[in-house]
Short mmCIF file of N, CA and C in Angstrom, two decimals:
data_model
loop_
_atom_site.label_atom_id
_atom_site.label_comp_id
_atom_site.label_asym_id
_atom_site.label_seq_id
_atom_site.Cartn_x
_atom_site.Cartn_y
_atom_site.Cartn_z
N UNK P 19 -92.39 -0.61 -128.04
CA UNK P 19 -92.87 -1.73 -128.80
C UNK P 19 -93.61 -1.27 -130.03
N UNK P 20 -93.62 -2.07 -131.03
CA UNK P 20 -94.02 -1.63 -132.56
C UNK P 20 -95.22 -2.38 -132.43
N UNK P 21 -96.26 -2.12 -132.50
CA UNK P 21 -97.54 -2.65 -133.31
C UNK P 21 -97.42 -3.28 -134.69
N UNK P 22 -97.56 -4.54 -134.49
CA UNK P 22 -97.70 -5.17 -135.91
C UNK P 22 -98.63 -5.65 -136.65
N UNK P 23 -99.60 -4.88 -137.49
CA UNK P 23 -100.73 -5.11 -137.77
C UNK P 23 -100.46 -5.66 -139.35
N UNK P 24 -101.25 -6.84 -138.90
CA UNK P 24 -101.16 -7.46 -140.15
C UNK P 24 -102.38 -7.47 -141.09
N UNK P 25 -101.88 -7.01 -142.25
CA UNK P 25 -102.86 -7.13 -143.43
C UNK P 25 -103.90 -8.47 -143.66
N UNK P 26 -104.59 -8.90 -143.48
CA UNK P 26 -105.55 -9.60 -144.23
C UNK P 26 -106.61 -9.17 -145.28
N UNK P 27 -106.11 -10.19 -146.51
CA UNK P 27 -106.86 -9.85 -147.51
C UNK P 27 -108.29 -10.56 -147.48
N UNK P 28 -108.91 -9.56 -147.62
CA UNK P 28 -110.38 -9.95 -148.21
C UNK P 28 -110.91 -10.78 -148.84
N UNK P 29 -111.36 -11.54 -148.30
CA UNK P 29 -111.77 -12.93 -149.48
C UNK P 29 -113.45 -13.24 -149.85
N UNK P 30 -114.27 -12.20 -149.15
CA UNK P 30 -115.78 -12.15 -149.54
C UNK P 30 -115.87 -11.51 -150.69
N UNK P 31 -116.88 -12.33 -150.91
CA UNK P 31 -117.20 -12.49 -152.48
C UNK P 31 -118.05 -11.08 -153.03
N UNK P 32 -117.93 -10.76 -154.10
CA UNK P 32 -118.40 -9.38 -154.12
C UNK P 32 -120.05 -9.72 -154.27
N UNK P 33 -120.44 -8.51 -153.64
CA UNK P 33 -122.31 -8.62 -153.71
C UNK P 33 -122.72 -8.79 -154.98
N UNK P 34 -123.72 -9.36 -155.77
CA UNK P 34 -124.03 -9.24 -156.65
C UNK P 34 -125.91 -8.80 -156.50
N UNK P 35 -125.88 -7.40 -157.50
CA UNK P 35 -126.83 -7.10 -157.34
C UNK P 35 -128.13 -7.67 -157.91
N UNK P 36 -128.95 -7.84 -157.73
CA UNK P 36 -130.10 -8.62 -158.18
C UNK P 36 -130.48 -8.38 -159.41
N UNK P 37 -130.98 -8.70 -160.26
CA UNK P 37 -131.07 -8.00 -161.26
C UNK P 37 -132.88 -7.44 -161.49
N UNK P 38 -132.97 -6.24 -161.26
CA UNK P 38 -134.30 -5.35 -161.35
C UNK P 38 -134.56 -6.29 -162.88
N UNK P 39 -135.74 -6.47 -162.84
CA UNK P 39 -136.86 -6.74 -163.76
C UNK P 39 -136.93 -5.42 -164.54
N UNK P 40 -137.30 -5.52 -165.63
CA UNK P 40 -137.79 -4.14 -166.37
C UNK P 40 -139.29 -3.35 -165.82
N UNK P 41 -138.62 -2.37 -165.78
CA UNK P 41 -140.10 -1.72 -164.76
C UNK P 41 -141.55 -2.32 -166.09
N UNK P 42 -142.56 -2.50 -165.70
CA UNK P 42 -143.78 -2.75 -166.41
C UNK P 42 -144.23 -1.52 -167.19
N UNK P 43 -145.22 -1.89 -168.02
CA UNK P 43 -145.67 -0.44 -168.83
C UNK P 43 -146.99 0.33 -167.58
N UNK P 44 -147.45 -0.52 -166.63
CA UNK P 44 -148.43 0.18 -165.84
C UNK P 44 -147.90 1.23 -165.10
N UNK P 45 -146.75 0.68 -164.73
CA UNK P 45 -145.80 1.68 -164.02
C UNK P 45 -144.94 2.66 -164.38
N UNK P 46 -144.96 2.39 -165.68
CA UNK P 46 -144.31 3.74 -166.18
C UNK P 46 -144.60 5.03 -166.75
N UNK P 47 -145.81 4.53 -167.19
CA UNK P 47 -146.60 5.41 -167.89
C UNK P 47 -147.25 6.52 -167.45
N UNK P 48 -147.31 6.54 -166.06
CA UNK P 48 -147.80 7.42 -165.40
C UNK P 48 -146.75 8.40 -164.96
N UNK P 49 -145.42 8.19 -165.22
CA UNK P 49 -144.33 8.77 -165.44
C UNK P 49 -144.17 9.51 -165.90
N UNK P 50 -143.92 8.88 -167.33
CA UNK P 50 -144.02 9.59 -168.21
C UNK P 50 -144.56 10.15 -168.82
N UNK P 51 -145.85 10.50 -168.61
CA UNK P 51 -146.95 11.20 -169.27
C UNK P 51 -146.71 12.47 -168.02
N UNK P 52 -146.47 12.71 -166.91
CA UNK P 52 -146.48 13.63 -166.05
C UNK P 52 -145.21 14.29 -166.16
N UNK P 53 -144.22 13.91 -166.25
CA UNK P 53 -143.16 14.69 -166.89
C UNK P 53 -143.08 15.21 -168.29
N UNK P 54 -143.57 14.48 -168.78
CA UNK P 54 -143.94 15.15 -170.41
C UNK P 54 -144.87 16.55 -170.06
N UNK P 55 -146.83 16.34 -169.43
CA UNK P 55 -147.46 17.53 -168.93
C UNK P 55 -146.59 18.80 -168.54
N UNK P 56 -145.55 18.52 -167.76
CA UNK P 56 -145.08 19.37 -166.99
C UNK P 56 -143.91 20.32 -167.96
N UNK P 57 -143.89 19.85 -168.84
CA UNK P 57 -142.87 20.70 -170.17
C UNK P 57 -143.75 20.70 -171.24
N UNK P 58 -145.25 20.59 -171.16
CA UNK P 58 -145.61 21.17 -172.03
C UNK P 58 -145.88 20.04 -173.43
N UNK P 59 -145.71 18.89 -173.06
CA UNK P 59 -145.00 17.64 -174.07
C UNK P 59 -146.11 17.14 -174.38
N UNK P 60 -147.45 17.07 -173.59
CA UNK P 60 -148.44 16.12 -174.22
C UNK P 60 -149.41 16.76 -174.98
N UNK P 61 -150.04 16.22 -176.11
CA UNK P 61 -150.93 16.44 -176.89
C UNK P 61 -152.12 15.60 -176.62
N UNK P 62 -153.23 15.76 -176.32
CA UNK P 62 -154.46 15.31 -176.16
C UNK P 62 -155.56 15.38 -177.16
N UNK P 63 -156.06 14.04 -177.11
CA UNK P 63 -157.31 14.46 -178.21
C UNK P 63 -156.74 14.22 -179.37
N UNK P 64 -157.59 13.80 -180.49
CA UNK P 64 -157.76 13.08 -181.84
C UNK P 64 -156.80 14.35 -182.48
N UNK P 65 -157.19 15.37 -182.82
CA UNK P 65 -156.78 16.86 -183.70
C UNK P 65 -155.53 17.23 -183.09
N UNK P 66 -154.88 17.34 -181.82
CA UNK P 66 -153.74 17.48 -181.32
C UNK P 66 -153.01 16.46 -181.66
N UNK P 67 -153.26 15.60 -181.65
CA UNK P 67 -152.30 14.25 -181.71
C UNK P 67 -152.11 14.00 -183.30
N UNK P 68 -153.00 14.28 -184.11
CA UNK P 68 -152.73 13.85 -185.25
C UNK P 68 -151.84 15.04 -186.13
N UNK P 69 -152.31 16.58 -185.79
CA UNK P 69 -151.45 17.38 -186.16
C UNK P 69 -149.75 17.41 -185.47
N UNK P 70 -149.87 16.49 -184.07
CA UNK P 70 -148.19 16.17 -183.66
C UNK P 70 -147.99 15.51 -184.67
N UNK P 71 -148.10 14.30 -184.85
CA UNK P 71 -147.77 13.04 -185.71
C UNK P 71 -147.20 13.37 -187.22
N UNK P 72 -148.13 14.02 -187.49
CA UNK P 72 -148.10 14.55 -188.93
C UNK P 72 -146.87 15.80 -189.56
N UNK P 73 -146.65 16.68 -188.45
CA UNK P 73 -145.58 17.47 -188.46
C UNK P 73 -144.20 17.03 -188.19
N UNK P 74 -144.37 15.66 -187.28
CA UNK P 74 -142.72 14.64 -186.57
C UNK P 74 -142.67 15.04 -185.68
N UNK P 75 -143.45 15.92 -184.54
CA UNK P 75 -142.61 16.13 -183.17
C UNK P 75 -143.32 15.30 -182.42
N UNK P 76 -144.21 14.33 -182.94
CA UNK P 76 -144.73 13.14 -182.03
C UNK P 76 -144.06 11.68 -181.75
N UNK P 77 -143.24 11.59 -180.62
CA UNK P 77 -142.30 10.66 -180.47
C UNK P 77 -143.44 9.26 -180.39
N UNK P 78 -144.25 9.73 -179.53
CA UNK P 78 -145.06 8.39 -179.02
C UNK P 78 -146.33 8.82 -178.86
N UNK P 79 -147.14 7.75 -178.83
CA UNK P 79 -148.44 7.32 -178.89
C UNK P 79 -149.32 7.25 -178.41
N UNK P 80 -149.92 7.25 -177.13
CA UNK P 80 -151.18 6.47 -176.31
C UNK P 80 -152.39 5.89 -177.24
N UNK P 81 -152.76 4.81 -177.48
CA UNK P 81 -154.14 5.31 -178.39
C UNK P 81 -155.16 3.94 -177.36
N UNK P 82 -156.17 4.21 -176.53
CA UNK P 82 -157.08 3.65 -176.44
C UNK P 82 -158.02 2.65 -176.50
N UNK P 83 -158.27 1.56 -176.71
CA UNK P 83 -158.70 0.67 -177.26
C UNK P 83 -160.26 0.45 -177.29
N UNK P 84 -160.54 1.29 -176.18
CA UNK P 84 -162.13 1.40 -176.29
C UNK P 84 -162.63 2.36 -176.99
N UNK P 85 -162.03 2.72 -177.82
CA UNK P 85 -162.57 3.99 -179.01
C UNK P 85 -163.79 3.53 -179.51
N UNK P 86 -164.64 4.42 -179.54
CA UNK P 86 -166.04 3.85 -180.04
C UNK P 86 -166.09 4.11 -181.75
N UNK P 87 -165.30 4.51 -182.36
CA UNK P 87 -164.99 5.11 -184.13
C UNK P 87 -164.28 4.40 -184.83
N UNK P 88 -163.97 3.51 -185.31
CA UNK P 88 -163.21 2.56 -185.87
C UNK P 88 -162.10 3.50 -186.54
N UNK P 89 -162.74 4.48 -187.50
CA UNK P 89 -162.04 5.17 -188.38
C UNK P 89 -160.80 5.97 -187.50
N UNK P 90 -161.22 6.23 -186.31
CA UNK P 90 -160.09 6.85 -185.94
C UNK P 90 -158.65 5.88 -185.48
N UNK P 91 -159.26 4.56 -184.76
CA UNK P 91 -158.28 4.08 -184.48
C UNK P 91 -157.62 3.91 -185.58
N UNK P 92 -157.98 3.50 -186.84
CA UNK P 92 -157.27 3.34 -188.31
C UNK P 92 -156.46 4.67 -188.52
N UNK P 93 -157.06 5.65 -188.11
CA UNK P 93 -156.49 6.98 -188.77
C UNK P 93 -154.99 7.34 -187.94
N UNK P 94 -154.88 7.27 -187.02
CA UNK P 94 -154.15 7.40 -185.64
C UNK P 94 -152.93 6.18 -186.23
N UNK P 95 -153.52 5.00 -186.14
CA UNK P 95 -152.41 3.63 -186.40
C UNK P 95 -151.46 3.93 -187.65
N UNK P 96 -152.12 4.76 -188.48
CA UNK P 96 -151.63 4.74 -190.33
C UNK P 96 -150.61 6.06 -189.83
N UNK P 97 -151.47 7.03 -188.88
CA UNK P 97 -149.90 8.02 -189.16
C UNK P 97 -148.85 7.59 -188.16
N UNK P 98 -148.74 6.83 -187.15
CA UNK P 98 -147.88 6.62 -186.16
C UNK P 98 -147.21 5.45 -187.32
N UNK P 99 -147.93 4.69 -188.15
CA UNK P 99 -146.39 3.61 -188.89
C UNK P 99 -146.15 4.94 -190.00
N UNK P 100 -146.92 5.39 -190.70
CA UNK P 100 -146.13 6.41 -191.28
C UNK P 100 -144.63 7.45 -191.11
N UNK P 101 -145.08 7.78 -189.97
CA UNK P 101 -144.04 8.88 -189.29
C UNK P 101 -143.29 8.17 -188.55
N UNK P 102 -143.30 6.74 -188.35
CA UNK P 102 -142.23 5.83 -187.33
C UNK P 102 -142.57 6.19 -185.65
N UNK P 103 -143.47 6.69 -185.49
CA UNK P 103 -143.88 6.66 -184.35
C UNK P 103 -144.70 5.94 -183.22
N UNK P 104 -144.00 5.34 -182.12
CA UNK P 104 -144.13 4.27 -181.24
C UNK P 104 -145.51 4.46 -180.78
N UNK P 105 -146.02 3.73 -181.13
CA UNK P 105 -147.95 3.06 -180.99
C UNK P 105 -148.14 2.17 -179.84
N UNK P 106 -148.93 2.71 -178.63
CA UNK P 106 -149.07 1.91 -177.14
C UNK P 106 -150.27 1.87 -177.18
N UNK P 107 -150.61 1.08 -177.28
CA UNK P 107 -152.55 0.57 -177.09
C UNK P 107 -152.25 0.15 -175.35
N UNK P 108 -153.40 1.32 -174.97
CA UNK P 108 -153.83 0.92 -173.54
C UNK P 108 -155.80 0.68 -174.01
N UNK P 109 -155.81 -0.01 -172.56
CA UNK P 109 -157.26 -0.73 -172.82
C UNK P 109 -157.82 0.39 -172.49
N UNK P 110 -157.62 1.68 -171.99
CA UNK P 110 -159.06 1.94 -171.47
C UNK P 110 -158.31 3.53 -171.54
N UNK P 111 -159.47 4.86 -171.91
CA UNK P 111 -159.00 6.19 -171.79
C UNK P 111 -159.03 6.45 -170.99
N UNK P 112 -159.68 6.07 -170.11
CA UNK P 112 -159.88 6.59 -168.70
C UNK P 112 -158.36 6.49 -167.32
N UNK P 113 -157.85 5.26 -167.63
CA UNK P 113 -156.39 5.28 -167.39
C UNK P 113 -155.54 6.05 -167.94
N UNK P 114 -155.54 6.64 -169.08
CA UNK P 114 -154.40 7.36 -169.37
C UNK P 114 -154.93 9.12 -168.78
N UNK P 115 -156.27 9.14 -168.44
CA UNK P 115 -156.94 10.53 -167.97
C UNK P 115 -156.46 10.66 -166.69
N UNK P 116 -156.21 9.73 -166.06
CA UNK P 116 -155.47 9.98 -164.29
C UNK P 116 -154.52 10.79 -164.34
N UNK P 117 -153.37 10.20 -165.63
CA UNK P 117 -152.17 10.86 -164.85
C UNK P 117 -152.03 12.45 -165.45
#
């Protein structure tokens, strides 16, 4: 006797995956600042950061918002639109000191 197995086609509907939200900036940042550390990538401090900026190998930004110097946040803001470089105001230094 032959086995007759019959094909049935599939008629469930394909899954559709949810669609992920864009991860938040709280959550990423701690990311990316630790993979950057780890190659050597971050510049810290007013004089590091402004000599990145100023030369072009400064892609991006952190700058602080509780800066107690006005002049610097001005100084910092003028070379990051200068050089086209992406400017992230976090509220507080002390968050970006964790990671």
């Amino acid at each position: 006797m032959e086995d007759h197995k019959e094909e049935v086609e599939a008629t469930e509907e394909p899954k559709v995956e949810e669609e992920k939200s864009a991860p938040c900036l709280e959550n990423s940042v701690p990311n990316v600042i630790k993979k950057a550390s780890f190659n050597d990538g971050v510049k810290r401090g007013l004089h590091e950061c402004c000599k990145a900026i100023d030369r072009g190998v400064g892609l991006m930004c952190f700058l602080a918002s509780n800066c107690d110097e006005p002049n610097y946040l001005s100084l910092v803001k003028a070379l990051c639109a200068m050089r086209s470089v992406k400017l992230i105001e976090v509220p507080d230094n002390k968050t970006c000191l964790l990671y």
